[in-house]
mmCIF file with all atom_site columns, C-alpha atoms in Angstrom:
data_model
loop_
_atom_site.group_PDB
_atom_site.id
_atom_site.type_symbol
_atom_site.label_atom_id
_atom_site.label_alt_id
_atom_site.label_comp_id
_atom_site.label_asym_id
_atom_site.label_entity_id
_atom_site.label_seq_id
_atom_site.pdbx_PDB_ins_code
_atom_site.Cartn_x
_atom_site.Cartn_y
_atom_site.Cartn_z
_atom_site.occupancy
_atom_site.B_iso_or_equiv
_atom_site.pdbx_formal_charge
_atom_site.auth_seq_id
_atom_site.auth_comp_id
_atom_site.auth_asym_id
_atom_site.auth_atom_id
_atom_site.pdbx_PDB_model_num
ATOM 1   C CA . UNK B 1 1   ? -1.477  -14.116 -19.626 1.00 0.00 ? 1   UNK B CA 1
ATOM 2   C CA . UNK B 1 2   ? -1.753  -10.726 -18.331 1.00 0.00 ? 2   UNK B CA 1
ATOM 3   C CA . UNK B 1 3   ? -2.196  -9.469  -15.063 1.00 0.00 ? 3   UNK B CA 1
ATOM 4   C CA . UNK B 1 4   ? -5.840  -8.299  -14.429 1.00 0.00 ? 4   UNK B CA 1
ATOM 5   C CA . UNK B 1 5   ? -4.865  -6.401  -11.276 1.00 0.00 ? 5   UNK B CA 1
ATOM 6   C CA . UNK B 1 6   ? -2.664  -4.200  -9.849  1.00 0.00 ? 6   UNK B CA 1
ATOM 7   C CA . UNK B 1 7   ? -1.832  -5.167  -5.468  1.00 0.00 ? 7   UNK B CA 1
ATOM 8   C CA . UNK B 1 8   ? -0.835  -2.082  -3.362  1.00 0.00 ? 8   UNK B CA 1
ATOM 9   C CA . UNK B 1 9   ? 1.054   -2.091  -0.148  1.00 0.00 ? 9   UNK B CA 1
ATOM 10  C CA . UNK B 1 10  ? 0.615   0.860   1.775   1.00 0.00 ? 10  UNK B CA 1
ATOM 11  C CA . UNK B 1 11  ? 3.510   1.605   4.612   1.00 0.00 ? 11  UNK B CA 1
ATOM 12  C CA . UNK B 1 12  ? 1.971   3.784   7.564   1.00 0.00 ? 12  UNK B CA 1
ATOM 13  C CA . UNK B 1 13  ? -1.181  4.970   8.398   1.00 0.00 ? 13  UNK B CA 1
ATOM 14  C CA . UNK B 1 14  ? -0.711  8.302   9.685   1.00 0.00 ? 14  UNK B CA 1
ATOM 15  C CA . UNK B 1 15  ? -2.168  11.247  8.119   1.00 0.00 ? 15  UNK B CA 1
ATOM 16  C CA . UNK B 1 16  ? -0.690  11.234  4.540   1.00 0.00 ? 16  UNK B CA 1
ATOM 17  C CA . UNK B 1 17  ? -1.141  6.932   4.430   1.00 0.00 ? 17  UNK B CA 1
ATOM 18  C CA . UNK B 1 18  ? -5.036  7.402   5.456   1.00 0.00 ? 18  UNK B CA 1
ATOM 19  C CA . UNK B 1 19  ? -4.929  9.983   2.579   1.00 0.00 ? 19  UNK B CA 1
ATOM 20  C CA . UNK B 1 20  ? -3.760  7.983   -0.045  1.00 0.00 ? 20  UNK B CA 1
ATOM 21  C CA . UNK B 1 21  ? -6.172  5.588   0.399   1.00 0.00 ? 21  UNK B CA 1
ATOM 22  C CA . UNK B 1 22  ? -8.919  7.864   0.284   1.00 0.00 ? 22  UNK B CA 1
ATOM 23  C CA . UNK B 1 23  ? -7.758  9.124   -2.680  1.00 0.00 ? 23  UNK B CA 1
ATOM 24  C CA . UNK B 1 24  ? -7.250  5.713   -3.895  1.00 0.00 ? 24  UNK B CA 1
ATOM 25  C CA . UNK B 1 25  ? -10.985 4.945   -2.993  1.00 0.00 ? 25  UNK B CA 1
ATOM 26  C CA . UNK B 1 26  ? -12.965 8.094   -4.282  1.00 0.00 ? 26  UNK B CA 1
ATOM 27  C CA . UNK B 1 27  ? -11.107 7.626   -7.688  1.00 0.00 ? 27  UNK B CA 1
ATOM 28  C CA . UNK B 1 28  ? -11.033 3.966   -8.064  1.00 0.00 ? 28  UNK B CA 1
ATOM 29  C CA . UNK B 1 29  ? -13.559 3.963   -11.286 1.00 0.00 ? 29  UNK B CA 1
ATOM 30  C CA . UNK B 1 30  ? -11.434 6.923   -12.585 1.00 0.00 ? 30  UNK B CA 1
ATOM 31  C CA . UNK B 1 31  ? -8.252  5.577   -12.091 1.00 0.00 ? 31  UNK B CA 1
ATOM 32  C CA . UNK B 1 32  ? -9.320  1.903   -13.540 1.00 0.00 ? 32  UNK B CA 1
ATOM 33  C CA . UNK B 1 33  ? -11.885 3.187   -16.251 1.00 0.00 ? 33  UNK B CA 1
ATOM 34  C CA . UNK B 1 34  ? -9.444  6.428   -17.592 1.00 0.00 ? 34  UNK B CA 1
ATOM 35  C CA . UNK B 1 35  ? -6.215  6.322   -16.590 1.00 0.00 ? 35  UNK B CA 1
ATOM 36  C CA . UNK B 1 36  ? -4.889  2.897   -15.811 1.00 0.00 ? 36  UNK B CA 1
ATOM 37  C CA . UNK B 1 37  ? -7.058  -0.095  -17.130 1.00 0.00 ? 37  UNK B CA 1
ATOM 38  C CA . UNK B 1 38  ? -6.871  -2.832  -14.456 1.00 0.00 ? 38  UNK B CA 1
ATOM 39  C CA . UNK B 1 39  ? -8.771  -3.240  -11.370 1.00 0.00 ? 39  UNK B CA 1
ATOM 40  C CA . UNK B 1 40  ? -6.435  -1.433  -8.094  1.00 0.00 ? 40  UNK B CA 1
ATOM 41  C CA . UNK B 1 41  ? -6.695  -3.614  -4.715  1.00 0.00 ? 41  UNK B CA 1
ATOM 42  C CA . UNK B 1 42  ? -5.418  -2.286  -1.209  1.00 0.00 ? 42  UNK B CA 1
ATOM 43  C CA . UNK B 1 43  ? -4.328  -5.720  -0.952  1.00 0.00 ? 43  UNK B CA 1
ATOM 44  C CA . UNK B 1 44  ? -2.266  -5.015  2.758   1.00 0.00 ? 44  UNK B CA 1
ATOM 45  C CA . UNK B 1 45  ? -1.887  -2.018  5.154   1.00 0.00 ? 45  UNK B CA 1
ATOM 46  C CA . UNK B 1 46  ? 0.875   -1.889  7.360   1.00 0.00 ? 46  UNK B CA 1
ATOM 47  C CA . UNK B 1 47  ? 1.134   0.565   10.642  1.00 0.00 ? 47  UNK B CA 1
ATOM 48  C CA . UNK B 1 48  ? 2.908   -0.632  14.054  1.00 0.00 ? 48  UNK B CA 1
ATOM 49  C CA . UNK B 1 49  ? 0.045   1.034   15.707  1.00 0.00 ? 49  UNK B CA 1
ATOM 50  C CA . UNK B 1 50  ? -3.310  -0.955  15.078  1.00 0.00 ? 50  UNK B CA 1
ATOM 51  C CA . UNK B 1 51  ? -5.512  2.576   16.339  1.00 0.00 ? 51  UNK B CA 1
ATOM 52  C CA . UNK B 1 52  ? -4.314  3.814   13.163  1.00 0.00 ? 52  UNK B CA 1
ATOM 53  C CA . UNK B 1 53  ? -6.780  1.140   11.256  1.00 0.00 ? 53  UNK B CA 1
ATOM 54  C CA . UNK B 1 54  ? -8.876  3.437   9.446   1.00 0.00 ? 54  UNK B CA 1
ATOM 55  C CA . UNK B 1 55  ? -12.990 2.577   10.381  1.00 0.00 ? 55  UNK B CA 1
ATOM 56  C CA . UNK B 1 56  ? -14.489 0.125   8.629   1.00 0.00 ? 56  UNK B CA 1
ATOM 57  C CA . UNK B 1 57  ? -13.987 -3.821  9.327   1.00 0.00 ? 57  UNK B CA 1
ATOM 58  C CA . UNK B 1 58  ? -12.942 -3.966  5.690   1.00 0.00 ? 58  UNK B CA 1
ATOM 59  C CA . UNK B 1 59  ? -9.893  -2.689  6.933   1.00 0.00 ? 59  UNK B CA 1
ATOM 60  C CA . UNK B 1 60  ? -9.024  -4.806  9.861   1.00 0.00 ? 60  UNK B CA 1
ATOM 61  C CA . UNK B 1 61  ? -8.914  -7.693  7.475   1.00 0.00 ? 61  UNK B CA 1
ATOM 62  C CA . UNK B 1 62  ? -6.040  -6.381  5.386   1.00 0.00 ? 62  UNK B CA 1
ATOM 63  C CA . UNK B 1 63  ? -4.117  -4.939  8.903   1.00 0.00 ? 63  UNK B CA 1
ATOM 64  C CA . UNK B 1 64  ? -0.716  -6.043  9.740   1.00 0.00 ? 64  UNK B CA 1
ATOM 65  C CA . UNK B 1 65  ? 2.269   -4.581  12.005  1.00 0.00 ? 65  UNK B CA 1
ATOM 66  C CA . UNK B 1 66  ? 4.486   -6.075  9.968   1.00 0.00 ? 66  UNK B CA 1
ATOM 67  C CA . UNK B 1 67  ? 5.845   -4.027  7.035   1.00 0.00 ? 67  UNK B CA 1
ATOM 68  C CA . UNK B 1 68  ? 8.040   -7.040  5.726   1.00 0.00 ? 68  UNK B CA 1
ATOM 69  C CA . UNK B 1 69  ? 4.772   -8.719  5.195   1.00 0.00 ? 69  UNK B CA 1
ATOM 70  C CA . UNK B 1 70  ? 3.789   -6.573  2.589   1.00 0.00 ? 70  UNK B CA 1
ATOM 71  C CA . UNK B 1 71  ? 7.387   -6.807  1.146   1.00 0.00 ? 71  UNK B CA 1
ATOM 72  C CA . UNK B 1 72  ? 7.585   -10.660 1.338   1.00 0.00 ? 72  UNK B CA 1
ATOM 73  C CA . UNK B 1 73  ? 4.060   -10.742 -0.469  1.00 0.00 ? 73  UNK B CA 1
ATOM 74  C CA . UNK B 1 74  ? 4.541   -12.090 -3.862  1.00 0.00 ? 74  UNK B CA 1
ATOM 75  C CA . UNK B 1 75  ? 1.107   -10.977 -4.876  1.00 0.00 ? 75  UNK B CA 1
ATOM 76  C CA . UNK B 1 76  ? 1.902   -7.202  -4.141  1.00 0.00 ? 76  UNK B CA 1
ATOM 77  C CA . UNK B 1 77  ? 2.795   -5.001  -7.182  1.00 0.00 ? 77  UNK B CA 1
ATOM 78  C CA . UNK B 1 78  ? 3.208   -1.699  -5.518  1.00 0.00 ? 78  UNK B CA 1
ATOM 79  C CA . UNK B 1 79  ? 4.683   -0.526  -2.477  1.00 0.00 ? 79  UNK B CA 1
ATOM 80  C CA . UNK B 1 80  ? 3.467   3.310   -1.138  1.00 0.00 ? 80  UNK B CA 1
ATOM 81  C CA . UNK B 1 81  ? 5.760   4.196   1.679   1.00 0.00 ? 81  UNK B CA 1
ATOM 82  C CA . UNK B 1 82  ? 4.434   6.663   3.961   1.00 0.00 ? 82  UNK B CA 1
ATOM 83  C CA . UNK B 1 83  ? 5.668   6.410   7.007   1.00 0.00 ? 83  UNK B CA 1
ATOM 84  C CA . UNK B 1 84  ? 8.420   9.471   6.483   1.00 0.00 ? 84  UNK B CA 1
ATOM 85  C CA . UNK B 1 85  ? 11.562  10.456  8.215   1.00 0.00 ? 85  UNK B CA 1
ATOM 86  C CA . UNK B 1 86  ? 14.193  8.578   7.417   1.00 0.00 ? 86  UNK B CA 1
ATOM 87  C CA . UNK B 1 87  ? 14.622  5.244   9.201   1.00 0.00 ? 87  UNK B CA 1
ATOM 88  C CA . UNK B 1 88  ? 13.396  2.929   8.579   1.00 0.00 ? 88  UNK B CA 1
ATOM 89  C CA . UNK B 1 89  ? 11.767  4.462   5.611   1.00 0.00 ? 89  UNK B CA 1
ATOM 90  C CA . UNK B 1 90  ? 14.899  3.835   3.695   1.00 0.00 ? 90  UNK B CA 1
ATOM 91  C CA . UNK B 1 91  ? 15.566  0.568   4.746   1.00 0.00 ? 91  UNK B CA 1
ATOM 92  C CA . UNK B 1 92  ? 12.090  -0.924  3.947   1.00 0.00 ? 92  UNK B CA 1
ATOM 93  C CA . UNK B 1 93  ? 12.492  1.230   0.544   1.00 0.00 ? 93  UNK B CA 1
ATOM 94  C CA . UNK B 1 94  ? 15.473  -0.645  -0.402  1.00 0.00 ? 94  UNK B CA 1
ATOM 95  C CA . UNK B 1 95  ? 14.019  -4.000  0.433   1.00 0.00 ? 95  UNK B CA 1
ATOM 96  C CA . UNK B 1 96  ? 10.911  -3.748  -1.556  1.00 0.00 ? 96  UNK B CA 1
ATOM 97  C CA . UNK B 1 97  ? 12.923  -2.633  -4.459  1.00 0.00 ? 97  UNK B CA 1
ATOM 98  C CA . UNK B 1 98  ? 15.098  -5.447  -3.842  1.00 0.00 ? 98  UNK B CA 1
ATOM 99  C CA . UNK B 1 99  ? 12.157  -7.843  -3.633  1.00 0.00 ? 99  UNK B CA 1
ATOM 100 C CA . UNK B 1 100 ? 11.160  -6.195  -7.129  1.00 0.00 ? 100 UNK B CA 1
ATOM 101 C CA . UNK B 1 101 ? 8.569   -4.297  -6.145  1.00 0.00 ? 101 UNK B CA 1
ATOM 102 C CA . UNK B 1 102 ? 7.840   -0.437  -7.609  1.00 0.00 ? 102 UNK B CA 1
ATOM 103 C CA . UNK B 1 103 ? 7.738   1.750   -4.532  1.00 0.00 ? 103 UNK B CA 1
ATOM 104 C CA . UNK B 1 104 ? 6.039   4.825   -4.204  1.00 0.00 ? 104 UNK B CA 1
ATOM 105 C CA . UNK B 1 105 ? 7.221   7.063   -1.163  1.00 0.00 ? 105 UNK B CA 1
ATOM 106 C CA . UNK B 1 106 ? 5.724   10.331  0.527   1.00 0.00 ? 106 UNK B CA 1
#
């Protein structure tokens, strides 16, 4: 059976995180209806500072500190690293390709 969805993980919140997801949000139909035809979840946000939970209690319900959870998560397809620099950026990188995810970094 095919998959009906497509799970991102998104690593960091900071300024270029918060802007993938609003991309992610004001194109949803597009992306689903035009471009890629299954429905895209923001299945888990990681940042290890919880003020960087964008508004919206939506949000806190998908929060964690821990970016191996999203890794570890069987159910997530996609991994969009954002945090920059180098470490640990690498390091969680090499793990979520190593857990078989696709990984999309900033």
């Amino acid at each position: 059976m095919k998959k009906e969805t497509i799970n991102i993980g998104i690593l960091g919140l900071g300024t270029v995180g918060q802007g993938v997801i609003r991309v992610l949000q004001e194109n949803k139909e597009f992306i689903e209806q035009k471009i890629y035809p299954k429905k895209i979840i923001l299945k888990k946000l990681a940042d290890k500072d919880k003020t960087k939970i964008l508004p919206g209690k939506k949000f806190y319900k998908i929060f964690t500190n821990s970016a191996e959870e999203i890794i570890n998560d069987p159910e997530i397809d996609i991994v969009v690293e954002t945090i920059g620099g180098f470490e640990p950026a690498k390091s969680l990188i090499m793990q979520a390709l190593g857990s078989g995810k696709h990984v999309v970094t900033a």
